[in-house]
């Protein structure tokens, strides 16, 4: 079709040491070399500020793949990528792709990837354009790295639902794998943003998990009406003056469309502001 690209020189791949890669051409070549002989490549895409939740994805990738790659596409004013590199090396990750903004988004870039409809639901309603940014960069990562598997956390339920639709619609040959939420002992979902919480805010943040547990308990008592479940969660939020509810919704986990009743597998998702920090969490009912 006249859109072919010149093949890059093949860069030899070695599992002996972790390789930190900053250019698209080298990463593409190393990944193709790593997959030679039928080896499977697992990808863990991250924004840096790694925690135990990210490492659970690395462990899942290791269990399914002979070679594990992680990407860190990060705003350097927010996170410290050098710490992340050391963590990934200890976990045995072979390839870390950490490109600059200029490498991923060169001047003149005008193409965006948008999953219509879904991108305007849940977090997409309060953060217009957010999911377009996510799908664009993930599509680029999938194109560059060509992983067999890509691993995401259940906490970002809307994100992986949208990415699954993108993969399906664009016939991408990658399997999107979702891993369970990793929580603190008191139930708070692990998040890079938890570091922004003060001591009192940290206590208040537990209302997200409490609201989900309240809904889960009502579901266990045979309540299936979504409006009643949402009202119960709102009453829980009313006990924490320092937390502002963004949304609490009962939706189809694949389409993210609101459901009036819980029938079959259903996603219950919540987002709220604890002070200035926005946190999300969810639970799946009927699984």
PDB file of C-alpha atoms in Angstrom:
ATOM      1  CA  UNK A   1       0.000   0.000   0.000  1.00  0.00           C
ATOM      2  CA  UNK A   2       3.008   2.262  -0.234  1.00  0.00           C
ATOM      3  CA  UNK A   3       3.342   2.622   3.555  1.00  0.00           C
ATOM      4  CA  UNK A   4       6.101   0.096   4.236  1.00  0.00           C
ATOM      5  CA  UNK A   5       9.011   0.959   6.547  1.00  0.00           C
ATOM      6  CA  UNK A   6      12.644   0.050   6.319  1.00  0.00           C
ATOM      7  CA  UNK A   7      13.656  -2.830   8.565  1.00  0.00           C
ATOM      8  CA  UNK A   8      15.848  -1.775  11.469  1.00  0.00           C
ATOM      9  CA  UNK A   9      19.141  -3.506  12.093  1.00  0.00           C
ATOM     10  CA  UNK A  10      18.596  -6.449  14.443  1.00  0.00           C
ATOM     11  CA  UNK A  11      20.075  -5.791  17.891  1.00  0.00           C
ATOM     12  CA  UNK A  12      21.269  -8.940  19.674  1.00  0.00           C
ATOM     13  CA  UNK A  13      19.198  -9.784  22.745  1.00  0.00           C
ATOM     14  CA  UNK A  14      20.669 -11.201  25.942  1.00  0.00           C
ATOM     15  CA  UNK A  15      18.859 -12.239  29.131  1.00  0.00           C
ATOM     16  CA  UNK A  16      22.048 -11.873  31.156  1.00  0.00           C
ATOM     17  CA  UNK A  17      21.370  -8.273  32.191  1.00  0.00           C
ATOM     18  CA  UNK A  18      18.402  -5.945  32.186  1.00  0.00           C
ATOM     19  CA  UNK A  19      18.516  -3.702  29.145  1.00  0.00           C
ATOM     20  CA  UNK A  20      17.332  -0.103  29.450  1.00  0.00           C
ATOM     21  CA  UNK A  21      16.130   1.175  26.082  1.00  0.00           C
ATOM     22  CA  UNK A  22      15.168   4.744  25.190  1.00  0.00           C
ATOM     23  CA  UNK A  23      14.645   4.634  21.407  1.00  0.00           C
ATOM     24  CA  UNK A  24      11.840   3.059  19.418  1.00  0.00           C
ATOM     25  CA  UNK A  25      14.144   1.519  16.821  1.00  0.00           C
ATOM     26  CA  UNK A  26      16.310  -0.285  19.386  1.00  0.00           C
ATOM     27  CA  UNK A  27      13.312  -1.487  21.413  1.00  0.00           C
ATOM     28  CA  UNK A  28      11.589  -2.858  18.330  1.00  0.00           C
ATOM     29  CA  UNK A  29      14.732  -4.690  17.260  1.00  0.00           C
ATOM     30  CA  UNK A  30      15.445  -6.129  20.714  1.00  0.00           C
ATOM     31  CA  UNK A  31      11.874  -7.356  21.118  1.00  0.00           C
ATOM     32  CA  UNK A  32      11.917  -9.095  17.759  1.00  0.00           C
ATOM     33  CA  UNK A  33      15.224 -10.714  18.646  1.00  0.00           C
ATOM     34  CA  UNK A  34      13.868 -11.750  22.065  1.00  0.00           C
ATOM     35  CA  UNK A  35      10.888 -13.483  20.460  1.00  0.00           C
ATOM     36  CA  UNK A  36      13.029 -15.542  18.111  1.00  0.00           C
ATOM     37  CA  UNK A  37      12.568 -19.274  18.409  1.00  0.00           C
ATOM     38  CA  UNK A  38       8.945 -18.915  19.471  1.00  0.00           C
ATOM     39  CA  UNK A  39       9.595 -17.279  22.837  1.00  0.00           C
ATOM     40  CA  UNK A  40       6.620 -15.414  24.287  1.00  0.00           C
ATOM     41  CA  UNK A  41       6.998 -11.771  25.296  1.00  0.00           C
ATOM     42  CA  UNK A  42       4.953 -10.267  28.132  1.00  0.00           C
ATOM     43  CA  UNK A  43       4.583  -6.505  28.551  1.00  0.00           C
ATOM     44  CA  UNK A  44       3.809  -4.557  31.723  1.00  0.00           C
ATOM     45  CA  UNK A  45       3.024  -0.949  30.752  1.00  0.00           C
ATOM     46  CA  UNK A  46       3.534   1.555  33.606  1.00  0.00           C
ATOM     47  CA  UNK A  47       3.812   5.269  34.283  1.00  0.00           C
ATOM     48  CA  UNK A  48       6.532   4.725  36.859  1.00  0.00           C
ATOM     49  CA  UNK A  49       6.288   5.196  40.659  1.00  0.00           C
ATOM     50  CA  UNK A  50       6.198   1.414  40.960  1.00  0.00           C
ATOM     51  CA  UNK A  51       4.592  -0.379  43.906  1.00  0.00           C
ATOM     52  CA  UNK A  52       3.619  -3.940  44.818  1.00  0.00           C
ATOM     53  CA  UNK A  53       0.635  -3.784  42.475  1.00  0.00           C
ATOM     54  CA  UNK A  54       2.944  -3.272  39.505  1.00  0.00           C
ATOM     55  CA  UNK A  55       5.201  -6.071  40.699  1.00  0.00           C
ATOM     56  CA  UNK A  56       2.246  -8.452  40.812  1.00  0.00           C
ATOM     57  CA  UNK A  57       1.839  -7.739  37.091  1.00  0.00           C
ATOM     58  CA  UNK A  58       5.525  -8.501  36.537  1.00  0.00           C
ATOM     59  CA  UNK A  59       5.113 -11.810  38.362  1.00  0.00           C
ATOM     60  CA  UNK A  60       2.057 -12.659  36.247  1.00  0.00           C
ATOM     61  CA  UNK A  61       3.996 -11.792  33.093  1.00  0.00           C
ATOM     62  CA  UNK A  62       6.865 -14.015  34.211  1.00  0.00           C
ATOM     63  CA  UNK A  63       4.477 -16.926  34.690  1.00  0.00           C
ATOM     64  CA  UNK A  64       3.131 -16.625  31.134  1.00  0.00           C
ATOM     65  CA  UNK A  65       6.174 -15.474  29.164  1.00  0.00           C
ATOM     66  CA  UNK A  66       9.792 -16.427  28.555  1.00  0.00           C
ATOM     67  CA  UNK A  67      10.765 -12.752  28.238  1.00  0.00           C
ATOM     68  CA  UNK A  68       9.290  -9.831  30.220  1.00  0.00           C
ATOM     69  CA  UNK A  69       9.389  -6.207  29.138  1.00  0.00           C
ATOM     70  CA  UNK A  70       8.157  -3.194  31.077  1.00  0.00           C
ATOM     71  CA  UNK A  71       7.584   0.316  29.817  1.00  0.00           C
ATOM     72  CA  UNK A  72       7.989   3.476  31.865  1.00  0.00           C
ATOM     73  CA  UNK A  73       6.569   6.445  30.047  1.00  0.00           C
ATOM     74  CA  UNK A  74       6.695   9.009  32.768  1.00  0.00           C
ATOM     75  CA  UNK A  75       6.549  12.693  33.602  1.00  0.00           C
ATOM     76  CA  UNK A  76       9.964  13.225  35.249  1.00  0.00           C
ATOM     77  CA  UNK A  77       8.602  16.095  37.367  1.00  0.00           C
ATOM     78  CA  UNK A  78       6.314  13.647  39.178  1.00  0.00           C
ATOM     79  CA  UNK A  79       8.231  10.407  39.595  1.00  0.00           C
ATOM     80  CA  UNK A  80      11.760   9.119  40.102  1.00  0.00           C
ATOM     81  CA  UNK A  81      12.422   6.614  37.285  1.00  0.00           C
ATOM     82  CA  UNK A  82      15.872   5.601  38.558  1.00  0.00           C
ATOM     83  CA  UNK A  83      14.249   3.934  41.569  1.00  0.00           C
ATOM     84  CA  UNK A  84      11.863   2.124  39.229  1.00  0.00           C
ATOM     85  CA  UNK A  85      14.722   0.784  37.098  1.00  0.00           C
ATOM     86  CA  UNK A  86      16.379  -0.753  40.166  1.00  0.00           C
ATOM     87  CA  UNK A  87      13.104  -2.399  41.225  1.00  0.00           C
ATOM     88  CA  UNK A  88      12.517  -3.912  37.788  1.00  0.00           C
ATOM     89  CA  UNK A  89      16.082  -5.197  37.600  1.00  0.00           C
ATOM     90  CA  UNK A  90      15.651  -6.962  40.956  1.00  0.00           C
ATOM     91  CA  UNK A  91      12.463  -8.562  39.610  1.00  0.00           C
ATOM     92  CA  UNK A  92      14.332 -10.001  36.623  1.00  0.00           C
ATOM     93  CA  UNK A  93      12.742  -7.882  33.907  1.00  0.00           C
ATOM     94  CA  UNK A  94      14.839  -8.229  30.760  1.00  0.00           C
ATOM     95  CA  UNK A  95      13.779  -5.122  28.839  1.00  0.00           C
ATOM     96  CA  UNK A  96      12.716  -1.704  30.102  1.00  0.00           C
ATOM     97  CA  UNK A  97      11.477   0.804  27.546  1.00  0.00           C
ATOM     98  CA  UNK A  98      11.752   4.360  28.894  1.00  0.00           C
ATOM     99  CA  UNK A  99      11.437   6.745  25.944  1.00  0.00           C
ATOM    100  CA  UNK A 100      11.344  10.512  26.176  1.00  0.00           C
ATOM    101  CA  UNK A 101       8.215  12.487  25.334  1.00  0.00           C
ATOM    102  CA  UNK A 102       9.964  13.660  22.165  1.00  0.00           C
ATOM    103  CA  UNK A 103      10.688  10.067  21.128  1.00  0.00           C
ATOM    104  CA  UNK A 104       7.078   8.970  21.551  1.00  0.00           C
ATOM    105  CA  UNK A 105       5.437  12.189  20.372  1.00  0.00           C
ATOM    106  CA  UNK A 106       7.662  13.816  17.733  1.00  0.00           C
ATOM    107  CA  UNK A 107       6.801  17.251  16.383  1.00  0.00           C
ATOM    108  CA  UNK A 108       3.976  17.142  13.867  1.00  0.00           C
ATOM    109  CA  UNK A 109       2.204  14.108  15.335  1.00  0.00           C
ATOM    110  CA  UNK A 110      -1.496  14.394  14.463  1.00  0.00           C
ATOM    111  CA  UNK A 111      -2.806  10.815  14.810  1.00  0.00           C
ATOM    112  CA  UNK A 112      -4.833   9.772  17.853  1.00  0.00           C
ATOM    113  CA  UNK A 113      -6.534   6.486  18.740  1.00  0.00           C
ATOM    114  CA  UNK A 114     -10.009   6.862  20.232  1.00  0.00           C
ATOM    115  CA  UNK A 115     -12.462   4.194  21.328  1.00  0.00           C
ATOM    116  CA  UNK A 116     -15.761   5.992  20.806  1.00  0.00           C
ATOM    117  CA  UNK A 117     -18.425   5.783  23.474  1.00  0.00           C
ATOM    118  CA  UNK A 118     -16.481   3.881  26.110  1.00  0.00           C
ATOM    119  CA  UNK A 119     -13.908   6.665  26.448  1.00  0.00           C
ATOM    120  CA  UNK A 120     -16.622   9.013  27.735  1.00  0.00           C
ATOM    121  CA  UNK A 121     -17.735   6.725  30.591  1.00  0.00           C
ATOM    122  CA  UNK A 122     -16.576   6.455  34.208  1.00  0.00           C
ATOM    123  CA  UNK A 123     -13.264   8.346  34.473  1.00  0.00           C
ATOM    124  CA  UNK A 124     -13.734   9.589  30.909  1.00  0.00           C
ATOM    125  CA  UNK A 125     -16.687  11.747  32.010  1.00  0.00           C
ATOM    126  CA  UNK A 126     -14.707  13.729  34.572  1.00  0.00           C
ATOM    127  CA  UNK A 127     -11.400  13.610  32.660  1.00  0.00           C
ATOM    128  CA  UNK A 128     -12.250  14.435  29.019  1.00  0.00           C
ATOM    129  CA  UNK A 129      -9.582  13.218  26.605  1.00  0.00           C
ATOM    130  CA  UNK A 130      -7.857  11.057  29.217  1.00  0.00           C
ATOM    131  CA  UNK A 131      -8.640   7.716  27.613  1.00  0.00           C
ATOM    132  CA  UNK A 132      -7.708   8.984  24.167  1.00  0.00           C
ATOM    133  CA  UNK A 133      -4.241   9.642  25.566  1.00  0.00           C
ATOM    134  CA  UNK A 134      -4.168   6.157  27.106  1.00  0.00           C
ATOM    135  CA  UNK A 135      -5.259   4.302  23.975  1.00  0.00           C
ATOM    136  CA  UNK A 136      -2.908   6.292  21.763  1.00  0.00           C
ATOM    137  CA  UNK A 137       0.189   5.549  23.826  1.00  0.00           C
ATOM    138  CA  UNK A 138      -0.795   1.904  24.455  1.00  0.00           C
ATOM    139  CA  UNK A 139      -1.411   1.388  20.731  1.00  0.00           C
ATOM    140  CA  UNK A 140       2.057   2.790  20.051  1.00  0.00           C
ATOM    141  CA  UNK A 141       3.600   0.498  22.680  1.00  0.00           C
ATOM    142  CA  UNK A 142       1.843  -2.547  21.229  1.00  0.00           C
ATOM    143  CA  UNK A 143       3.065  -1.607  17.744  1.00  0.00           C
ATOM    144  CA  UNK A 144       6.660  -1.053  18.896  1.00  0.00           C
ATOM    145  CA  UNK A 145       7.021  -4.013  21.274  1.00  0.00           C
ATOM    146  CA  UNK A 146       4.621  -6.528  19.658  1.00  0.00           C
ATOM    147  CA  UNK A 147       3.976  -8.401  22.926  1.00  0.00           C
ATOM    148  CA  UNK A 148       2.122 -11.688  23.080  1.00  0.00           C
ATOM    149  CA  UNK A 149       0.546 -10.644  26.401  1.00  0.00           C
ATOM    150  CA  UNK A 150      -0.001  -7.282  28.088  1.00  0.00           C
ATOM    151  CA  UNK A 151      -0.744  -7.162  31.813  1.00  0.00           C
ATOM    152  CA  UNK A 152      -2.985  -4.613  33.522  1.00  0.00           C
ATOM    153  CA  UNK A 153      -4.414  -4.278  37.026  1.00  0.00           C
ATOM    154  CA  UNK A 154      -8.112  -4.685  37.808  1.00  0.00           C
ATOM    155  CA  UNK A 155      -8.085  -1.316  39.615  1.00  0.00           C
ATOM    156  CA  UNK A 156      -8.027   0.378  36.188  1.00  0.00           C
ATOM    157  CA  UNK A 157     -11.132  -1.503  35.052  1.00  0.00           C
ATOM    158  CA  UNK A 158     -12.344   1.148  32.609  1.00  0.00           C
ATOM    159  CA  UNK A 159      -8.893   1.408  31.069  1.00  0.00           C
ATOM    160  CA  UNK A 160      -8.473  -2.277  30.311  1.00  0.00           C
ATOM    161  CA  UNK A 161     -12.056  -2.541  29.024  1.00  0.00           C
ATOM    162  CA  UNK A 162     -11.292   0.229  26.542  1.00  0.00           C
ATOM    163  CA  UNK A 163      -7.945  -1.297  25.590  1.00  0.00           C
ATOM    164  CA  UNK A 164      -9.618  -4.673  24.982  1.00  0.00           C
ATOM    165  CA  UNK A 165     -12.046  -3.015  22.573  1.00  0.00           C
ATOM    166  CA  UNK A 166      -9.157  -1.276  20.807  1.00  0.00           C
ATOM    167  CA  UNK A 167      -7.267  -4.573  20.447  1.00  0.00           C
ATOM    168  CA  UNK A 168     -10.390  -6.304  19.150  1.00  0.00           C
ATOM    169  CA  UNK A 169     -11.369  -3.549  16.709  1.00  0.00           C
ATOM    170  CA  UNK A 170      -7.866  -3.069  15.293  1.00  0.00           C
ATOM    171  CA  UNK A 171      -7.070  -6.808  15.104  1.00  0.00           C
ATOM    172  CA  UNK A 172      -4.003  -6.495  17.314  1.00  0.00           C
ATOM    173  CA  UNK A 173      -2.337  -9.827  18.085  1.00  0.00           C
ATOM    174  CA  UNK A 174      -1.918  -9.283  21.824  1.00  0.00           C
ATOM    175  CA  UNK A 175      -3.833 -10.872  24.687  1.00  0.00           C
ATOM    176  CA  UNK A 176      -4.914  -8.358  27.358  1.00  0.00           C
ATOM    177  CA  UNK A 177      -4.495  -9.998  30.774  1.00  0.00           C
ATOM    178  CA  UNK A 178      -6.076  -8.529  33.918  1.00  0.00           C
ATOM    179  CA  UNK A 179      -4.641  -9.199  37.390  1.00  0.00           C
ATOM    180  CA  UNK A 180      -6.360  -8.759  40.784  1.00  0.00           C
ATOM    181  CA  UNK A 181      -6.179  -5.524  42.761  1.00  0.00           C
ATOM    182  CA  UNK A 182      -3.393  -5.518  45.356  1.00  0.00           C
ATOM    183  CA  UNK A 183      -4.467  -3.892  48.624  1.00  0.00           C
ATOM    184  CA  UNK A 184      -2.992  -2.695  51.884  1.00  0.00           C
ATOM    185  CA  UNK A 185      -3.993  -4.788  54.929  1.00  0.00           C
ATOM    186  CA  UNK A 186      -6.799  -2.294  55.699  1.00  0.00           C
ATOM    187  CA  UNK A 187      -8.228  -2.598  52.181  1.00  0.00           C
ATOM    188  CA  UNK A 188      -6.892   0.536  50.489  1.00  0.00           C
ATOM    189  CA  UNK A 189      -6.042  -0.272  46.878  1.00  0.00           C
ATOM    190  CA  UNK A 190      -2.377   0.291  46.099  1.00  0.00           C
ATOM    191  CA  UNK A 191      -1.836   3.353  43.928  1.00  0.00           C
ATOM    192  CA  UNK A 192       1.054   5.644  43.108  1.00  0.00           C
ATOM    193  CA  UNK A 193      -1.210   8.491  44.227  1.00  0.00           C
ATOM    194  CA  UNK A 194      -1.438   7.167  47.786  1.00  0.00           C
ATOM    195  CA  UNK A 195       1.936   8.821  48.411  1.00  0.00           C
ATOM    196  CA  UNK A 196       0.228  12.207  48.130  1.00  0.00           C
ATOM    197  CA  UNK A 197      -2.094  11.493  51.084  1.00  0.00           C
ATOM    198  CA  UNK A 198      -1.458  12.964  54.516  1.00  0.00           C
ATOM    199  CA  UNK A 199      -2.022  10.812  57.608  1.00  0.00           C
ATOM    200  CA  UNK A 200      -5.643  11.916  58.105  1.00  0.00           C
ATOM    201  CA  UNK A 201      -6.354  11.754  54.380  1.00  0.00           C
ATOM    202  CA  UNK A 202      -5.016   8.214  54.337  1.00  0.00           C
ATOM    203  CA  UNK A 203      -7.636   7.230  56.925  1.00  0.00           C
ATOM    204  CA  UNK A 204     -10.403   9.047  55.042  1.00  0.00           C
ATOM    205  CA  UNK A 205      -9.431   7.302  51.787  1.00  0.00           C
ATOM    206  CA  UNK A 206     -10.646   3.996  53.213  1.00  0.00           C
ATOM    207  CA  UNK A 207     -14.204   5.133  52.504  1.00  0.00           C
ATOM    208  CA  UNK A 208     -13.758   4.020  48.884  1.00  0.00           C
ATOM    209  CA  UNK A 209     -13.165   0.442  49.966  1.00  0.00           C
ATOM    210  CA  UNK A 210     -15.853   0.603  52.675  1.00  0.00           C
ATOM    211  CA  UNK A 211     -18.445   1.752  50.156  1.00  0.00           C
ATOM    212  CA  UNK A 212     -17.609  -1.171  47.866  1.00  0.00           C
ATOM    213  CA  UNK A 213     -17.718  -3.633  50.748  1.00  0.00           C
ATOM    214  CA  UNK A 214     -21.111  -2.269  51.781  1.00  0.00           C
ATOM    215  CA  UNK A 215     -22.429  -2.838  48.282  1.00  0.00           C
ATOM    216  CA  UNK A 216     -20.885  -6.303  48.150  1.00  0.00           C
ATOM    217  CA  UNK A 217     -22.583  -7.190  51.454  1.00  0.00           C
ATOM    218  CA  UNK A 218     -25.964  -5.979  50.169  1.00  0.00           C
ATOM    219  CA  UNK A 219     -25.433  -8.011  47.001  1.00  0.00           C
ATOM    220  CA  UNK A 220     -24.745 -11.037  49.175  1.00  0.00           C
ATOM    221  CA  UNK A 221     -28.099 -10.339  50.868  1.00  0.00           C
ATOM    222  CA  UNK A 222     -29.821 -10.610  47.467  1.00  0.00           C
ATOM    223  CA  UNK A 223     -30.092  -6.874  46.713  1.00  0.00           C
ATOM    224  CA  UNK A 224     -29.941  -6.468  42.927  1.00  0.00           C
ATOM    225  CA  UNK A 225     -31.350  -2.974  42.364  1.00  0.00           C
ATOM    226  CA  UNK A 226     -28.491  -0.677  41.276  1.00  0.00           C
ATOM    227  CA  UNK A 227     -30.123   2.503  42.578  1.00  0.00           C
ATOM    228  CA  UNK A 228     -30.380   1.042  46.094  1.00  0.00           C
ATOM    229  CA  UNK A 229     -26.781  -0.161  45.974  1.00  0.00           C
ATOM    230  CA  UNK A 230     -25.556   3.254  44.843  1.00  0.00           C
ATOM    231  CA  UNK A 231     -27.596   5.016  47.527  1.00  0.00           C
ATOM    232  CA  UNK A 232     -26.041   2.806  50.204  1.00  0.00           C
ATOM    233  CA  UNK A 233     -22.570   3.697  48.918  1.00  0.00           C
ATOM    234  CA  UNK A 234     -23.425   7.408  48.928  1.00  0.00           C
ATOM    235  CA  UNK A 235     -24.521   7.162  52.565  1.00  0.00           C
ATOM    236  CA  UNK A 236     -21.142   5.630  53.364  1.00  0.00           C
ATOM    237  CA  UNK A 237     -19.379   8.518  51.630  1.00  0.00           C
ATOM    238  CA  UNK A 238     -21.442  10.996  53.638  1.00  0.00           C
ATOM    239  CA  UNK A 239     -19.564   9.829  56.764  1.00  0.00           C
ATOM    240  CA  UNK A 240     -16.288  11.303  55.433  1.00  0.00           C
ATOM    241  CA  UNK A 241     -16.488  15.089  55.084  1.00  0.00           C
ATOM    242  CA  UNK A 242     -12.980  15.276  53.618  1.00  0.00           C
ATOM    243  CA  UNK A 243     -13.778  13.046  50.633  1.00  0.00           C
ATOM    244  CA  UNK A 244     -15.699  14.254  47.587  1.00  0.00           C
ATOM    245  CA  UNK A 245     -17.383  11.565  45.508  1.00  0.00           C
ATOM    246  CA  UNK A 246     -16.679  11.816  41.779  1.00  0.00           C
ATOM    247  CA  UNK A 247     -18.812   8.865  40.733  1.00  0.00           C
ATOM    248  CA  UNK A 248     -20.186   5.582  42.022  1.00  0.00           C
ATOM    249  CA  UNK A 249     -21.601   3.467  39.203  1.00  0.00           C
ATOM    250  CA  UNK A 250     -22.861  -0.025  38.490  1.00  0.00           C
ATOM    251  CA  UNK A 251     -21.921  -0.914  34.916  1.00  0.00           C
ATOM    252  CA  UNK A 252     -21.388  -3.692  32.412  1.00  0.00           C
ATOM    253  CA  UNK A 253     -17.657  -4.575  32.677  1.00  0.00           C
ATOM    254  CA  UNK A 254     -17.256  -4.835  28.897  1.00  0.00           C
ATOM    255  CA  UNK A 255     -19.282  -1.854  27.610  1.00  0.00           C
ATOM    256  CA  UNK A 256     -19.133   0.294  30.785  1.00  0.00           C
ATOM    257  CA  UNK A 257     -22.816   1.079  30.277  1.00  0.00           C
ATOM    258  CA  UNK A 258     -24.856   1.691  33.475  1.00  0.00           C
ATOM    259  CA  UNK A 259     -26.963  -1.254  34.617  1.00  0.00           C
ATOM    260  CA  UNK A 260     -30.276  -0.790  36.423  1.00  0.00           C
ATOM    261  CA  UNK A 261     -29.946  -4.219  37.992  1.00  0.00           C
ATOM    262  CA  UNK A 262     -27.073  -6.544  38.830  1.00  0.00           C
ATOM    263  CA  UNK A 263     -27.562  -9.486  36.524  1.00  0.00           C
ATOM    264  CA  UNK A 264     -24.563 -11.619  35.677  1.00  0.00           C
ATOM    265  CA  UNK A 265     -21.036 -10.272  36.068  1.00  0.00           C
ATOM    266  CA  UNK A 266     -21.225  -6.571  36.947  1.00  0.00           C
ATOM    267  CA  UNK A 267     -18.588  -3.926  37.682  1.00  0.00           C
ATOM    268  CA  UNK A 268     -19.112  -1.542  40.598  1.00  0.00           C
ATOM    269  CA  UNK A 269     -16.696   1.363  40.208  1.00  0.00           C
ATOM    270  CA  UNK A 270     -15.954   4.364  42.404  1.00  0.00           C
ATOM    271  CA  UNK A 271     -13.805   7.479  42.148  1.00  0.00           C
ATOM    272  CA  UNK A 272     -13.367  10.194  44.739  1.00  0.00           C
ATOM    273  CA  UNK A 273     -11.193  13.115  45.742  1.00  0.00           C
ATOM    274  CA  UNK A 274      -9.411  12.806  49.073  1.00  0.00           C
ATOM    275  CA  UNK A 275      -8.283  16.358  49.518  1.00  0.00           C
ATOM    276  CA  UNK A 276      -6.713  17.090  46.137  1.00  0.00           C
ATOM    277  CA  UNK A 277      -5.863  13.440  45.378  1.00  0.00           C
ATOM    278  CA  UNK A 278      -8.163  11.522  43.081  1.00  0.00           C
ATOM    279  CA  UNK A 279      -8.427   7.791  43.792  1.00  0.00           C
ATOM    280  CA  UNK A 280     -10.328   4.970  42.105  1.00  0.00           C
ATOM    281  CA  UNK A 281     -11.377   1.475  43.140  1.00  0.00           C
ATOM    282  CA  UNK A 282     -13.850  -1.199  42.088  1.00  0.00           C
ATOM    283  CA  UNK A 283     -15.292  -4.594  42.793  1.00  0.00           C
ATOM    284  CA  UNK A 284     -16.809  -7.195  40.461  1.00  0.00           C
ATOM    285  CA  UNK A 285     -20.123  -8.714  41.510  1.00  0.00           C
ATOM    286  CA  UNK A 286     -21.407 -12.053  40.268  1.00  0.00           C
ATOM    287  CA  UNK A 287     -18.005 -13.362  39.237  1.00  0.00           C
TER     288      UNK A 287
END
